[in-house]
Short mmCIF file of C-alpha atoms in Angstrom, two decimals:
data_model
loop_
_atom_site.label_atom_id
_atom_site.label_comp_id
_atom_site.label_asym_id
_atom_site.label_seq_id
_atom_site.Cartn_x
_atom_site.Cartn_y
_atom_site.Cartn_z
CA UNK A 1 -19.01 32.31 68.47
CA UNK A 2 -16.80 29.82 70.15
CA UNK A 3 -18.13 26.66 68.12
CA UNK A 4 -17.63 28.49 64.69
CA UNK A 5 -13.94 29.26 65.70
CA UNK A 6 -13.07 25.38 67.09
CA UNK A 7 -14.83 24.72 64.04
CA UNK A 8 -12.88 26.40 61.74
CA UNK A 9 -9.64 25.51 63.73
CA UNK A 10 -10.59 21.56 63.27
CA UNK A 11 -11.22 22.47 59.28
CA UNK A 12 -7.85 24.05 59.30
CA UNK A 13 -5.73 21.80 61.39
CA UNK A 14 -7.69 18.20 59.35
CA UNK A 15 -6.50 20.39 56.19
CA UNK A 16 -2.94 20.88 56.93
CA UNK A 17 -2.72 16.91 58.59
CA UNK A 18 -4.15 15.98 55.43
CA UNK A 19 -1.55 17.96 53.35
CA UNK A 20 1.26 16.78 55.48
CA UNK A 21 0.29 13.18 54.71
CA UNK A 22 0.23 14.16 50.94
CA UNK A 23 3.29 15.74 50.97
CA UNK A 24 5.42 13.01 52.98
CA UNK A 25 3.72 10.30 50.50
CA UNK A 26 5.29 12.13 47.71
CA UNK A 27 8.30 12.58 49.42
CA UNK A 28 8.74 8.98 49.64
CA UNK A 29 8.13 8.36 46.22
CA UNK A 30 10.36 10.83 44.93
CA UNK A 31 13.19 9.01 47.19
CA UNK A 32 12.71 5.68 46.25
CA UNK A 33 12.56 6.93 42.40
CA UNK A 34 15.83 8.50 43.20
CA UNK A 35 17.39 5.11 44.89
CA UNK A 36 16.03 3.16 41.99
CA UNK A 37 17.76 5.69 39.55
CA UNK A 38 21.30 5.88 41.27
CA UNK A 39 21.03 1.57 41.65
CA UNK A 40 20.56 1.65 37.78
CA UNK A 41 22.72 3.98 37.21
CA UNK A 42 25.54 2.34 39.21
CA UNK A 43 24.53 -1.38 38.01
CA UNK A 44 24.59 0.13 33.90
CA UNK A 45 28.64 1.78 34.93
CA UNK A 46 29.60 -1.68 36.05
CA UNK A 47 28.44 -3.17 33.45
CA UNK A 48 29.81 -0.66 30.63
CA UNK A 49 33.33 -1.37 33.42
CA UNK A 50 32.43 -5.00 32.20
CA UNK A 51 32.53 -4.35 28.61
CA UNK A 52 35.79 -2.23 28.48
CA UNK A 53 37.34 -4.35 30.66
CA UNK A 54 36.68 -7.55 28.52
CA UNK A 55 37.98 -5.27 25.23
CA UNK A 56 41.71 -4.73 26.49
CA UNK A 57 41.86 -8.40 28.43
CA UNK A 58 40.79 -10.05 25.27
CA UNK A 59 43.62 -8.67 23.52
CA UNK A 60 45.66 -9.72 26.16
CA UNK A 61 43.95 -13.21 25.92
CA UNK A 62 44.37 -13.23 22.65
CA UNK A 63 48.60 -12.27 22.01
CA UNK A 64 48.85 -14.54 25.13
CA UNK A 65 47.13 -17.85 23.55
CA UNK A 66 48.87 -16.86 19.97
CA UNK A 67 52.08 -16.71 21.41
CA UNK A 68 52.08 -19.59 24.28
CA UNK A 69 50.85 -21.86 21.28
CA UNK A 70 53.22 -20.75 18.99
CA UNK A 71 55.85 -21.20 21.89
CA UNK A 72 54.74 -24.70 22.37
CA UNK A 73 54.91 -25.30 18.88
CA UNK A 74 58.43 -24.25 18.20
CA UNK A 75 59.65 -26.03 21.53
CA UNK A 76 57.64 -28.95 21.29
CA UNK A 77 56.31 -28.76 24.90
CA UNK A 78 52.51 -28.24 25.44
CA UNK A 79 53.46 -27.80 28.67
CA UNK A 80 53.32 -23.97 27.43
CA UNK A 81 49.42 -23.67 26.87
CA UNK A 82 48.67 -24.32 30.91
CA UNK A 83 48.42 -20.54 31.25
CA UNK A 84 45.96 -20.45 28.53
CA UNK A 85 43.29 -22.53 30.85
CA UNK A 86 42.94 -20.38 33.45
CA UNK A 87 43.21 -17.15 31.48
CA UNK A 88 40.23 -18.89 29.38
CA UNK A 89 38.10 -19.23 32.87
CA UNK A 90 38.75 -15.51 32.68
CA UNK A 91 38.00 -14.00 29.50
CA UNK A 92 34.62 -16.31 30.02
CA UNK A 93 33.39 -14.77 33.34
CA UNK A 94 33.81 -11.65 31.84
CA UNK A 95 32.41 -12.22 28.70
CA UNK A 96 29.61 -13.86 30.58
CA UNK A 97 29.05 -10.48 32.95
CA UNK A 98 29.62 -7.94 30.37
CA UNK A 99 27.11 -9.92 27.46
CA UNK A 100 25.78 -13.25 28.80
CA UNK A 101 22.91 -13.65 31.31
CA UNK A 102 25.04 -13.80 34.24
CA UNK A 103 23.72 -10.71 35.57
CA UNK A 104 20.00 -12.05 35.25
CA UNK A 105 21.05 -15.89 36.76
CA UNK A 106 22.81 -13.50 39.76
CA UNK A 107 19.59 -11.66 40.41
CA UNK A 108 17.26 -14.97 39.97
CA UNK A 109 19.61 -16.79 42.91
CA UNK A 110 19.64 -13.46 44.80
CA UNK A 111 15.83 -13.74 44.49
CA UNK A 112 15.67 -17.45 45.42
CA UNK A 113 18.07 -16.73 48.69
CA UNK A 114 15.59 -14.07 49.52
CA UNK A 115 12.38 -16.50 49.43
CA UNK A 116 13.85 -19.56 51.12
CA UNK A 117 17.21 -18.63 52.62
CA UNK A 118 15.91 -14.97 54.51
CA UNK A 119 17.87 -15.69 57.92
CA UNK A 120 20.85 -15.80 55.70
CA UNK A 121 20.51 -11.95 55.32
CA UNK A 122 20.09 -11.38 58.88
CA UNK A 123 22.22 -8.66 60.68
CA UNK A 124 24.54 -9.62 63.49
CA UNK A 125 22.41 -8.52 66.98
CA UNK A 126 19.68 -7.68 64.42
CA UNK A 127 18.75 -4.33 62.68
CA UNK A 128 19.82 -1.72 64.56
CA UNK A 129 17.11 0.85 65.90
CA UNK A 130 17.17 4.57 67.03
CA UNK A 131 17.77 3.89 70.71
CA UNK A 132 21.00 1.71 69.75
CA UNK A 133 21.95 4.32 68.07
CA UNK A 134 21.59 7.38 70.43
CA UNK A 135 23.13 5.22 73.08
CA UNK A 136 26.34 4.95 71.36
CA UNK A 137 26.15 8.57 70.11
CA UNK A 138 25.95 9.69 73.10
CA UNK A 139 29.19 7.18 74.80
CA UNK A 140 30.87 9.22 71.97
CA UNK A 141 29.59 12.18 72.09
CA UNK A 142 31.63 14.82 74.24
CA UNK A 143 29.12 17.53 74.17
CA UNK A 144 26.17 15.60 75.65
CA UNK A 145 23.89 17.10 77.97
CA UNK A 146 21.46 14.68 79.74
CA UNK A 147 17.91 16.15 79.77
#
């Protein structure tokens, strides 16, 4: 009578370990779909930033070239269109990030830095683990109670 009990107990407890790993494996995946979708969310609202941005500085750009060169027209001094190189370096970045490929050469050197540059991305004192972290909690913590 014994046996068939233990027996049914292991059946019951390899049943719930095996729906526990089930359910943390799609817990996982339903959190790294949801990081994916925020980072492409957030990377699509800089961009669109990007593109409105680029629509009210080229105007800018633009009145500022027309009238600097119509400045150094009237006075005679091209000394007048040196604000128009640097503005120029501008307007192309941002044309650049809001419609060029800047955004895939970014994420090509990002990926090359990865491969052959990793200690780069190391953290100062490395990553920081649970035991770091409860030590300091507790130095902080005024309601601590050692065990």
């Amino acid at each position: 009578m014994g046996f068939v009990f233990s027996k049914s107990m292991n059946d019951s407890l390899r049943a719930q370990q095996e729906f526990m790993a089930i359910n943390s494996r799609l817990q996982m995946e339903r959190q790294l779909l949801m990081q994916n979708q925020m980072r492409e969310r957030q990377s699509a609202m800089q961009i669109a930033w990007t593109r409105e941005f680029l629509k009210y500085f080229g105007t800018f750009f633009g009145l500022a070239a027309l009238c600097l060169t119509a400045g150094a027209l009237k006075k005679k001094n091209p000394g007048f269109l040196l604000p128009v190189i640097p503005l120029s370096f501008i307007f192309a970045y941002q044309y650049d990030m809001g419609y060029g490929t800047l955004i895939q050469r970014i994420k090509v050197e990002a990926e090359n830095i990865m491969e052959t540059e990793s200690t780069l991305l190391e953290l100062p004192k490395g990553s920081l683990t649970y035991e770091e972290l409860e030590k300091i909690r507790r130095s902080q913590s005024k309601f601590y109670i050692q065990k």
